[in-house]
Coordinates of C-alpha atoms and ligand atoms in Angstrom, one line a residue:
X1 CA 3.0 -13.3 -24.3
X2 CA 2.4 -16.1 -21.8
X3 CA 0.0 -15.1 -19.0
X4 CA -1.6 -18.2 -17.5
X5 CA -5.3 -18.4 -18.5
X6 CA -6.6 -17.8 -15.0
X7 CA -4.4 -14.8 -14.5
X8 CA -6.2 -12.1 -12.5
X9 CA -6.3 -8.6 -14.0
X10 CA -7.6 -5.6 -12.2
X11 CA -6.9 -2.4 -10.2
X12 CA -6.4 -1.3 -6.6
X13 CA -7.4 1.5 -4.3
X14 CA -7.3 2.1 -0.5
X15 CA -10.2 3.1 1.7
X16 CA -8.8 6.3 3.1
X17 CA -7.7 7.6 -0.3
X18 CA -11.0 6.8 -2.1
X19 CA -14.0 6.5 0.1
X20 CA -14.4 9.9 1.7
X21 CA -17.5 9.9 4.0
X22 CA -15.0 10.2 6.8
X23 CA -17.5 10.8 9.5
X24 CA -20.5 9.0 8.2
X25 CA -22.3 6.0 9.6
X26 CA -20.3 5.7 12.8
X27 CA -16.8 5.7 11.3
X28 CA -14.0 6.6 13.7
X29 CA -11.1 8.9 12.7
X30 CA -7.8 7.8 11.3
X31 CA -4.5 9.6 10.8
X32 CA -5.3 10.8 7.2
X33 CA -8.4 12.6 8.6
X34 CA -6.1 15.0 10.5
X35 CA -3.6 15.3 7.6
X36 CA -3.7 18.2 5.1
X37 CA -2.6 18.2 1.5
X38 CA 1.0 18.8 0.4
X39 CA 3.0 18.8 -2.8
X40 CA 6.2 17.2 -4.1
X41 CA 8.3 19.8 -2.2
X42 CA 6.1 20.7 0.7
X43 CA 5.0 18.1 3.2
X44 CA 1.5 17.1 4.3
X45 CA 0.8 18.3 7.9
X46 CA -0.8 16.5 10.8
X47 CA -3.0 18.9 12.8
X48 CA -3.7 19.1 16.5
X49 CA -4.8 21.2 19.4
X50 CA -2.2 21.5 22.1
X51 CA -2.7 21.2 25.9
X52 CA -3.4 24.9 26.1
X53 CA -6.1 24.7 23.4
X54 CA -4.0 26.3 20.7
X55 CA -4.2 24.8 17.2
X56 CA -1.0 23.6 15.5
X57 CA 0.4 21.4 12.8
X58 CA 3.5 19.3 12.3
X59 CA 5.0 18.1 9.0
X60 CA 5.2 14.4 8.2
X61 CA 3.0 11.4 8.0
X62 CA 2.2 8.5 10.3
X63 CA 4.9 7.6 12.8
X64 CA 7.0 10.5 11.5
X65 CA 4.5 13.2 12.7
X66 CA 5.2 13.7 16.4
X67 CA 2.6 16.0 18.0
X68 CA 3.6 17.8 21.2
X69 CA 3.2 16.2 24.6
X70 CA -0.4 16.6 25.8
X71 CA -1.7 17.6 22.4
X72 CA -4.7 15.9 20.7
X73 CA -5.1 15.2 17.0
X74 CA -7.7 17.5 15.7
X75 CA -9.5 18.6 12.5
X76 CA -9.0 22.4 12.2
X77 CA -11.5 24.8 10.4
X78 CA -8.6 26.6 8.8
X79 CA -7.3 23.6 6.9
X80 CA -8.4 21.5 3.9
X81 CA -8.3 17.7 4.3
X82 CA -8.4 15.9 1.0
X83 CA -9.2 12.5 2.4
X84 CA -12.5 13.7 4.0
X85 CA -14.3 13.5 0.7
X86 CA -11.6 11.8 -1.4
X87 CA -13.4 10.6 -4.5
X88 CA -16.5 9.6 -2.7
X89 CA -16.2 5.9 -3.4
X90 CA -18.4 5.4 -0.3
X91 CA -21.4 6.7 -2.2
X92 CA -20.3 5.9 -5.8
X93 CA -19.0 2.4 -5.5
X94 CA -21.7 0.9 -7.7
X95 CA -20.9 3.2 -10.6
X96 CA -17.1 2.6 -10.1
X97 CA -17.3 -1.2 -9.9
X98 CA -19.5 -1.2 -13.1
X99 CA -16.7 0.7 -14.9
X100 CA -14.1 -1.8 -13.5
X101 CA -16.3 -4.6 -14.9
X102 CA -16.5 -2.8 -18.2
X103 CA -12.7 -2.9 -18.4
X104 CA -13.0 -6.7 -17.8
X105 CA -11.5 -6.9 -14.2
X106 CA -11.4 -10.3 -12.6
X107 CA -9.9 -8.8 -9.4
X108 CA -10.4 -5.6 -7.5
X109 CA -8.1 -4.6 -4.6
X110 CA -9.5 -2.4 -1.9
X111 CA -9.1 -2.0 1.8
X112 CA -11.5 -2.2 4.7
X113 CA -11.3 0.8 6.9
X114 CA -10.8 -0.6 10.4
X115 CA -12.4 2.5 11.9
X116 CA -15.6 1.7 10.0
X117 CA -15.8 -1.7 11.7
X118 CA -14.3 -0.7 15.1
X119 CA -14.5 3.1 15.3
X120 CA -12.2 3.3 18.4
X121 CA -10.3 0.1 17.7
X122 CA -11.1 -1.3 21.1
X123 CA -14.9 -1.3 21.0
X124 CA -16.6 -4.5 22.3
X125 CA -19.0 -4.7 19.3
X126 CA -18.4 -4.0 15.6
X127 CA -20.3 -1.2 13.9
X128 CA -23.1 -2.8 11.9
X129 CA -23.2 0.0 9.3
X130 CA -19.6 -0.6 8.5
X131 CA -20.1 -4.3 8.1
X132 CA -23.1 -3.7 5.8
X133 CA -21.2 -1.2 3.6
X134 CA -18.4 -3.7 2.7
X135 CA -20.9 -6.6 2.3
X136 CA -22.6 -4.5 -0.3
X137 CA -19.3 -3.6 -2.0
X138 CA -18.2 -7.3 -2.2
X139 CA -21.7 -8.4 -3.4
X140 CA -21.4 -5.8 -6.1
X141 CA -18.0 -7.2 -7.2
X142 CA -19.4 -10.7 -7.2
X143 CA -22.2 -9.6 -9.4
X144 CA -19.6 -9.1 -12.1
X145 CA -17.4 -12.1 -11.2
X146 CA -14.8 -9.8 -9.8
X147 CA -12.7 -11.3 -6.9
X148 CA -12.2 -8.8 -4.1
X149 CA -8.6 -8.6 -2.9
X150 CA -8.9 -7.1 0.6
X151 CA -6.2 -5.2 2.4
X152 CA -7.0 -5.4 6.1
X153 CA -4.9 -2.4 7.0
X154 CA -3.8 0.3 4.6
X155 CA -2.0 2.9 6.8
X156 CA -5.2 3.5 8.8
X157 CA -5.0 2.4 12.4
X158 CA -8.0 4.0 14.3
X159 CA -6.7 7.3 15.7
X160 CA -8.1 6.3 19.1
X161 CA -5.6 3.5 19.3
X162 CA -2.8 5.9 18.6
X163 CA -4.1 8.3 21.3
X164 CA -5.1 5.9 24.0
X165 CA -2.5 3.1 23.5
X166 CA 0.4 4.8 21.7
X167 CA -0.2 2.9 18.5
X168 CA 1.6 -0.2 17.3
X169 CA 4.5 0.0 19.7
X170 CA 2.0 -1.3 22.2
X171 CA 1.4 -5.1 22.1
X172 CA -2.2 -4.6 22.9
X173 CA -2.8 -3.6 19.3
X174 CA -2.1 -7.2 18.3
X175 CA -5.3 -8.4 20.0
X176 CA -7.4 -5.6 18.7
X177 CA -6.2 -6.3 15.2
X178 CA -6.8 -10.0 15.5
X179 CA -10.3 -9.4 16.8
X180 CA -11.0 -7.1 13.9
X181 CA -9.7 -9.9 11.5
X182 CA -11.9 -12.5 13.2
X183 CA -15.0 -10.3 12.7
X184 CA -14.3 -9.6 9.0
X185 CA -13.1 -13.1 8.2
X186 CA -16.3 -14.6 9.6
X187 CA -18.5 -11.9 8.1
X188 CA -17.1 -12.2 4.5
X189 CA -15.8 -15.8 4.4
X190 CA -18.1 -16.6 1.5
X191 CA -17.5 -13.4 -0.4
X192 CA -13.7 -12.8 -0.1
X193 CA -10.9 -15.3 -0.8
X194 CA -7.9 -13.1 -1.1
X195 CA -6.6 -11.1 1.9
X196 CA -3.5 -8.9 2.6
X197 CA -2.6 -8.3 6.2
X198 CA -0.6 -5.1 6.2
X199 CA -0.1 -2.7 3.3
X200 CA 3.6 -1.9 2.6
X201 CA 4.5 -3.1 6.1
X202 CA 8.2 -2.4 5.4
X203 CA 7.7 1.4 5.0
X204 CA 8.0 1.9 8.7
X205 CA 11.7 1.3 8.9
X206 CA 12.6 1.6 5.2
X207 CA 11.6 5.2 5.2
X208 CA 13.7 5.8 8.4
X209 CA 16.7 4.5 6.4
X210 CA 15.9 6.6 3.4
X211 CA 16.4 10.0 5.0
X212 CA 20.1 9.9 5.3
X213 CA 20.7 8.5 8.7
X214 CA 18.8 11.3 10.4
X215 CA 16.5 9.1 12.3
X216 CA 17.2 8.6 16.0
X217 CA 17.7 5.3 17.8
X218 CA 14.4 5.9 19.5
X219 CA 12.7 6.1 16.2
X220 CA 14.3 2.8 15.1
X221 CA 13.3 1.3 18.4
X222 CA 9.7 2.3 17.9
X223 CA 9.9 1.3 14.2
X224 CA 11.2 -2.2 14.8
X225 CA 8.9 -2.9 17.7
X226 CA 6.0 -1.7 15.5
X227 CA 7.1 -4.2 12.8
X228 CA 7.5 -7.0 15.3
X229 CA 4.0 -6.4 16.7
X230 CA 2.6 -6.3 13.2
X231 CA 4.4 -9.5 12.2
X232 CA 2.8 -11.3 15.1
X233 CA -0.6 -9.8 14.4
X234 CA -0.2 -10.8 10.8
X235 CA 0.9 -14.4 11.7
X236 CA -2.0 -14.8 14.1
X237 CA -4.4 -13.5 11.4
X238 CA -3.1 -16.0 8.9
X239 CA -3.6 -18.9 11.3
X240 CA -7.1 -17.7 12.2
X241 CA -8.1 -17.1 8.6
X242 CA -7.1 -20.6 7.6
X243 CA -9.2 -22.0 10.4
X244 CA -12.2 -19.9 9.4
X245 CA -11.9 -20.8 5.7
X246 CA -9.1 -23.2 4.5
X247 CA -9.5 -21.8 1.0
X248 CA -8.4 -18.3 2.0
X249 CA -5.2 -17.1 0.3
X250 CA -3.6 -14.6 2.7
X251 CA -0.6 -12.5 1.6
X252 CA 1.8 -10.0 3.0
X253 CA 2.3 -6.7 1.2
X254 CA 5.7 -5.1 0.7
X255 CA 6.6 -1.7 -0.8
X256 CA 8.8 -3.3 -3.5
X257 CA 11.6 -1.0 -4.6
X258 CA 14.4 -2.5 -6.6
X259 CA 17.8 -1.3 -5.3
X260 CA 20.9 -1.1 -7.4
X261 CA 24.5 -0.4 -6.5
X262 CA 25.3 2.9 -8.2
X263 CA 28.9 1.8 -9.0
X264 CA 31.0 -1.4 -9.0
X265 CA 32.9 -0.2 -5.9
X266 CA 32.6 -3.3 -3.7
X267 CA 31.5 -0.9 -0.9
X268 CA 28.5 0.0 -3.0
X269 CA 27.8 -3.7 -3.7
X270 CA 27.7 -4.4 0.1
X271 CA 25.7 -1.3 0.9
X272 CA 23.2 -2.4 -1.7
X273 CA 23.0 -5.9 -0.2
X274 CA 22.4 -4.4 3.2
X275 CA 19.7 -2.1 1.7
X276 CA 17.8 -5.2 0.4
X277 CA 18.1 -6.8 3.8
X278 CA 16.9 -3.8 5.8
X279 CA 14.4 -2.5 3.3
X280 CA 12.9 -5.5 1.5
X281 CA 13.9 -8.9 3.0
X282 CA 13.5 -8.0 6.7
X283 CA 9.7 -8.1 6.4
X284 CA 9.4 -10.6 3.6
X285 CA 11.6 -13.2 5.4
X286 CA 9.5 -13.0 8.6
X287 CA 6.2 -13.2 6.8
X288 CA 7.1 -15.8 4.1
X289 CA 9.7 -17.9 5.9
X290 CA 8.4 -17.5 9.4
X291 CA 11.6 -16.3 11.0
X292 CA 13.9 -13.3 11.2
X293 CA 16.8 -13.2 8.7
X294 CA 20.3 -13.8 9.9
X295 CA 21.1 -10.1 9.3
X296 CA 18.4 -8.9 11.7
X297 CA 20.7 -8.9 14.7
X298 CA 23.1 -6.6 12.9
X299 CA 20.3 -4.2 12.1
X300 CA 19.1 -4.1 15.7
X301 CA 22.6 -3.6 16.9
X302 CA 23.3 -0.7 14.5
X303 CA 20.4 1.2 16.1
X304 CA 20.7 -0.1 19.7
X305 CA 17.3 -1.7 19.4
X306 CA 16.1 -4.1 22.1
X307 CA 13.0 -5.9 21.0
X308 CA 10.3 -7.3 23.2
X309 CA 10.0 -10.8 21.6
X310 CA 8.4 -13.8 23.4
X311 CA 8.9 -17.5 22.7
X312 CA 5.2 -17.6 21.8
X313 CA 5.7 -14.8 19.3
X314 CA 8.4 -16.9 17.5
X315 CA 6.0 -19.9 17.5
X316 CA 3.3 -17.7 15.9
X317 CA 5.6 -16.4 13.3
X318 CA 6.6 -19.9 12.4
X319 CA 3.0 -21.1 12.1
X320 CA 1.6 -18.0 10.4
X321 CA 3.5 -17.8 7.1
X322 CA 1.7 -16.2 4.2
X323 CA 0.3 -18.1 1.2
X324 CA 1.5 -15.5 -1.3
X325 CA 3.9 -12.7 -1.5
X326 CA 2.4 -9.4 -2.8
X327 CA 4.1 -6.1 -3.4
X328 CA 3.8 -2.7 -5.0
X329 CA 6.2 -1.6 -7.6
X330 CA 6.7 1.9 -8.9
X331 CA 10.5 2.5 -9.3
X332 CA 14.1 1.5 -8.5
X333 CA 16.5 3.4 -6.4
X334 CA 20.3 3.6 -6.6
X335 CA 22.5 2.9 -3.5
X336 CA 26.0 4.4 -3.1
X337 CA 28.6 5.2 -0.5
X338 CA 30.0 8.0 -2.7
X339 CA 28.9 11.5 -2.3
X340 CA 28.7 14.4 -4.8
X341 CA 26.8 12.7 -7.7
X342 CA 23.5 13.9 -9.0
X343 CA 20.7 13.2 -6.5
X344 CA 17.0 12.3 -7.0
X345 CA 14.7 14.7 -5.2
X346 CA 11.3 13.1 -5.3
X347 CA 8.7 12.3 -2.6
X348 CA 9.8 9.1 -1.0
X349 CA 12.4 8.6 -3.7
X350 CA 16.0 9.5 -2.8
X351 CA 19.6 8.5 -3.6
X352 CA 21.9 8.8 -6.6
X353 CA 20.2 9.5 -9.9
X354 CA 20.4 6.6 -12.4
X355 CA 21.6 8.0 -15.7
X356 CA 20.0 5.1 -17.7
X357 CA 16.5 6.0 -16.5
X358 CA 13.9 8.7 -16.8
X359 CA 12.0 10.1 -13.9
X360 CA 8.3 11.1 -13.3
X361 CA 7.3 14.6 -12.3
X362 CA 7.4 13.4 -8.7
X363 CA 10.9 12.0 -9.1
X364 CA 10.1 8.3 -9.4
X365 CA 12.3 6.3 -11.8
X366 CA 10.6 4.6 -14.7
X367 CA 12.2 1.2 -14.6
X368 CA 10.2 -1.9 -16.0
X369 CA 13.4 -4.0 -16.0
X370 CA 13.5 -3.4 -12.2
X371 CA 10.1 -5.1 -12.0
X372 CA 11.4 -8.2 -13.8
X373 CA 14.5 -8.2 -11.6
X374 CA 12.3 -7.9 -8.4
X375 CA 9.9 -10.7 -9.6
X376 CA 12.7 -13.1 -10.4
X377 CA 14.7 -12.4 -7.3
X378 CA 11.8 -12.6 -4.9
X379 CA 10.3 -15.7 -6.5
X380 CA 13.6 -17.5 -6.3
X381 CA 13.8 -16.6 -2.6
X382 CA 10.4 -17.7 -1.5
X383 CA 8.8 -19.9 -4.2
X384 CA 5.3 -19.0 -3.4
X385 CA 2.8 -17.3 -5.8
X386 CA 3.4 -13.6 -6.3
X387 CA 1.0 -10.7 -7.0
X388 CA 1.9 -7.2 -8.2
X389 CA -0.8 -5.4 -6.3
X390 CA 0.2 -1.8 -7.1
X391 CA 2.0 -0.4 -10.2
X392 CA 1.3 2.9 -12.0
X393 CA 2.4 6.3 -13.0
X394 CA 1.3 9.4 -11.0
X395 CA 1.1 12.1 -13.6
X396 CA -0.7 15.4 -14.5
X397 CA -3.6 14.8 -16.9
X398 CA -5.1 17.3 -19.3
X399 CA -8.8 17.3 -20.0
X400 CA -9.4 18.3 -23.7
X401 CA -12.2 20.6 -24.8
X402 CA -14.3 17.6 -25.7
X403 CA -13.7 16.0 -22.3
X404 CA -11.3 13.3 -23.4
X405 CA -8.0 12.5 -21.7
X406 CA -5.1 11.3 -23.8
X407 CA -2.8 9.6 -21.3
X408 CA -0.4 7.8 -23.7
X409 CA 2.4 8.3 -21.1
X410 CA 0.4 6.2 -18.7
X411 CA -0.3 3.5 -21.3
X412 CA 3.5 3.4 -22.1
X413 CA 4.3 2.9 -18.5
X414 CA 1.9 0.0 -18.0
X415 CA 2.7 -1.6 -21.4
X416 CA 6.4 -1.7 -20.4
X417 CA 5.6 -3.2 -17.0
X418 CA 3.2 -5.8 -18.4
X419 CA 6.0 -6.9 -20.8
X420 CA 8.4 -7.2 -17.9
X421 CA 5.9 -9.4 -16.0
X422 CA 5.4 -11.5 -19.1
X423 CA 9.2 -12.1 -19.4
X424 CA 9.4 -13.0 -15.7
X425 CA 6.6 -15.5 -16.2
X426 CA 8.5 -17.0 -19.2
X427 CA 11.5 -17.3 -16.9
X428 CA 9.5 -19.4 -14.4
X429 CA 8.0 -16.9 -12.0
X430 CA 4.6 -17.9 -10.6
X431 CA 2.8 -14.5 -10.9
X432 CA -0.9 -14.8 -10.5
X433 CA -2.3 -11.2 -10.5
X434 CA -1.8 -7.6 -11.5
X435 CA -3.8 -4.8 -9.9
X436 CA -2.8 -1.4 -11.2
X437 CA -2.6 1.4 -8.6
X438 CA -5.4 3.9 -8.4
X439 CA -7.4 2.3 -11.2
X440 CA -9.6 5.4 -10.7
X441 CA -8.0 8.7 -9.6
X442 CA -7.7 9.0 -5.9
X443 CA -5.9 11.2 -3.3
X444 CA -2.1 10.6 -3.3
X445 CA -0.9 9.0 -0.1
X446 CA 2.5 10.7 -0.1
X447 CA 1.5 14.3 -1.1
X448 CA -2.3 14.4 -0.6
X449 CA -2.7 15.8 -4.1
X450 CA -5.5 14.9 -6.5
X451 CA -3.4 16.1 -9.5
X452 CA -1.0 13.3 -9.0
X453 CA -3.3 11.0 -11.0
X454 CA -2.9 7.2 -11.5
X455 CA -6.4 6.3 -12.8
X456 CA -7.7 4.8 -16.0
X457 CA -10.8 6.7 -14.9
X458 CA -10.6 10.5 -14.4
X459 CA -12.3 12.0 -11.4
X460 CA -13.3 15.7 -11.6
X461 CA -11.8 16.9 -8.4
X462 CA -8.9 19.3 -7.7
X463 CA -6.4 19.9 -4.9
X464 CA -8.7 22.5 -3.2
X465 CA -11.8 20.2 -3.2
X466 CA -13.5 21.8 -6.2
X467 CA -15.1 19.5 -8.8
X468 CA -18.2 17.5 -9.7
X469 CA -16.6 14.2 -8.8
X470 CA -17.9 13.0 -12.2
X471 CA -16.1 9.9 -13.7
X472 CA -14.7 9.9 -17.3
X473 CA -12.7 7.0 -18.9
X474 CA -9.3 8.0 -20.1
X475 CA -7.6 6.6 -23.2
X476 CA -5.8 4.1 -20.9
X477 CA -9.3 2.7 -19.9
X478 CA -9.9 1.5 -23.4
X479 CA -6.3 0.3 -23.8
X480 CA -6.5 -1.7 -20.6
X481 CA -9.8 -3.3 -21.6
X482 CA -8.1 -4.6 -24.7
X483 CA -5.1 -5.9 -22.7
X484 CA -7.4 -7.8 -20.4
X485 CA -9.6 -9.1 -23.2
X486 CA -6.5 -10.6 -24.9
X487 CA -5.1 -11.8 -21.6
X488 CA -2.0 -9.7 -22.0
X489 CA -1.4 -10.6 -25.7
X490 CA -2.4 -7.3 -27.1
X491 CA -0.6 -4.5 -25.4
X492 CA -0.2 -2.1 -28.3
Ligands
P53_501 P1 1.5 8.2 -3.9 C1 6.0 5.8 -1.2 C2 6.7 5.1 -2.1 C3 6.2 4.0 -2.7 C4 4.9 3.6 -2.4 O1 1.9 6.7 -3.8 C5 4.1 4.4 -1.5 C6 4.7 5.5 -1.0 C7 3.8 6.4 -0.1 O2 3.5 7.5 -0.7 O3 2.8 4.1 -1.2 C8 2.0 3.3 -2.0 O4 0.0 8.2 -3.6 C9 0.8 3.1 -1.2 C10 -0.4 3.8 -1.7 C11 0.0 5.0 -2.5 C12 0.8 4.6 -3.7 O5 2.0 3.8 -3.2 O6 2.2 8.9 -2.8 O7 0.5 1.7 -0.9 O8 -1.3 4.0 -0.7 O9 -1.0 5.8 -2.9 C13 1.3 5.7 -4.5 O10 1.8 8.6 -5.2

């Protein structure tokens, strides 16, 4: 095993999935606060009150949940919202960070909730209570020599910006986001070095592609304009961040799915290449190379998209390239132009089933070789440091009579992926960090479930909101501690 001696080991969470305290200390609402729980076969719902005062709900998340004209997002008494309490990280962060330190973390990825800093997104002054909270969290990390890795946006635009400005299709959001960045960069410049501008930025259009060509041209228009505005916002943030502290390392963050052609039919090979372009390279190229890829025009034409792009935007993109490329990796997907084969039916996992792989209970392919493939391919393309900032297995856990949790399936998953990273490093990839997803159990983003658990630390909380919220280390906790102590040498 050959991890560099300063390799950063740790775990990752996101504010809206972990903190809870959704309406405390002046925090504004975000989309997940009006989103119910779901399962692998039933969607989460976004809830609202329509223009006649009648409550209603619509399936889907984020941009995909269209509430009726004149309706307002609303929290309804009749529904349960898992993110409202989540796992109460807001009140328990000291206990949690202590456990992370016990595992030996040198890095901890979390996100700042924009709506704690600017409750409406367009407020003239930041909310002091929000600033104080994250200062205290970062100081707690520093106490244990843990580097915070901070996602500035993790699917949580203040809801008021959605309602009053129409969300990210509106260019005004660029300025609100940059102002938010300016405040947090200045506030935490001595506490935080590593920043990520937008979590899984590529999901917006990649998920439109995933659902079998059902998305309309209007949805693509909104999706691509959203991405463009976020690219400009990200590039401006990078430039500003480097001015505020030249030591900042600022990265992009891509939902990294490895795509394979399902057959050697040249049509499948081409379809797969186009999938990498639309799903993975589109965002990575703009953020790491500072310009749109040559295939971008084709993608816009396919969906009759006309983007609002200014000369100044192009200049910003060029001057605001990221210092590192970061990504999540859970699975691979197969791409084919043929119909009739066995299909995967998971949440956010579709396409032809790969006969060489096994699948999780949520339909996600277990594919460590796919991680090696992704690392080598992406490093060769950009030649900047890489971080794997999410990787893990969502699984059902059983608590034994004596309270222990034997999650050998999770250990197997991580062991295989750590080996894959090690091989990629041997093959020349400059990989600098690994933060496993949901190092402590948190609410699933896709399904809103608690029982889809990723953590090395168990949280006593179920899908209906019952539980003590007590924390218990799983077997994986002790295993990961050993891995970190040996810098990746001892993974058995
Ligand atoms: P959950 C879909 C596919 C790949 C990654 O996901 C995804 C999603 C969205 O569900 O999201 C990332 O909780 C995301 C995290 C999320 C994690 O993967 O659905 O950055 O917020 O929790 C795992 O199992």
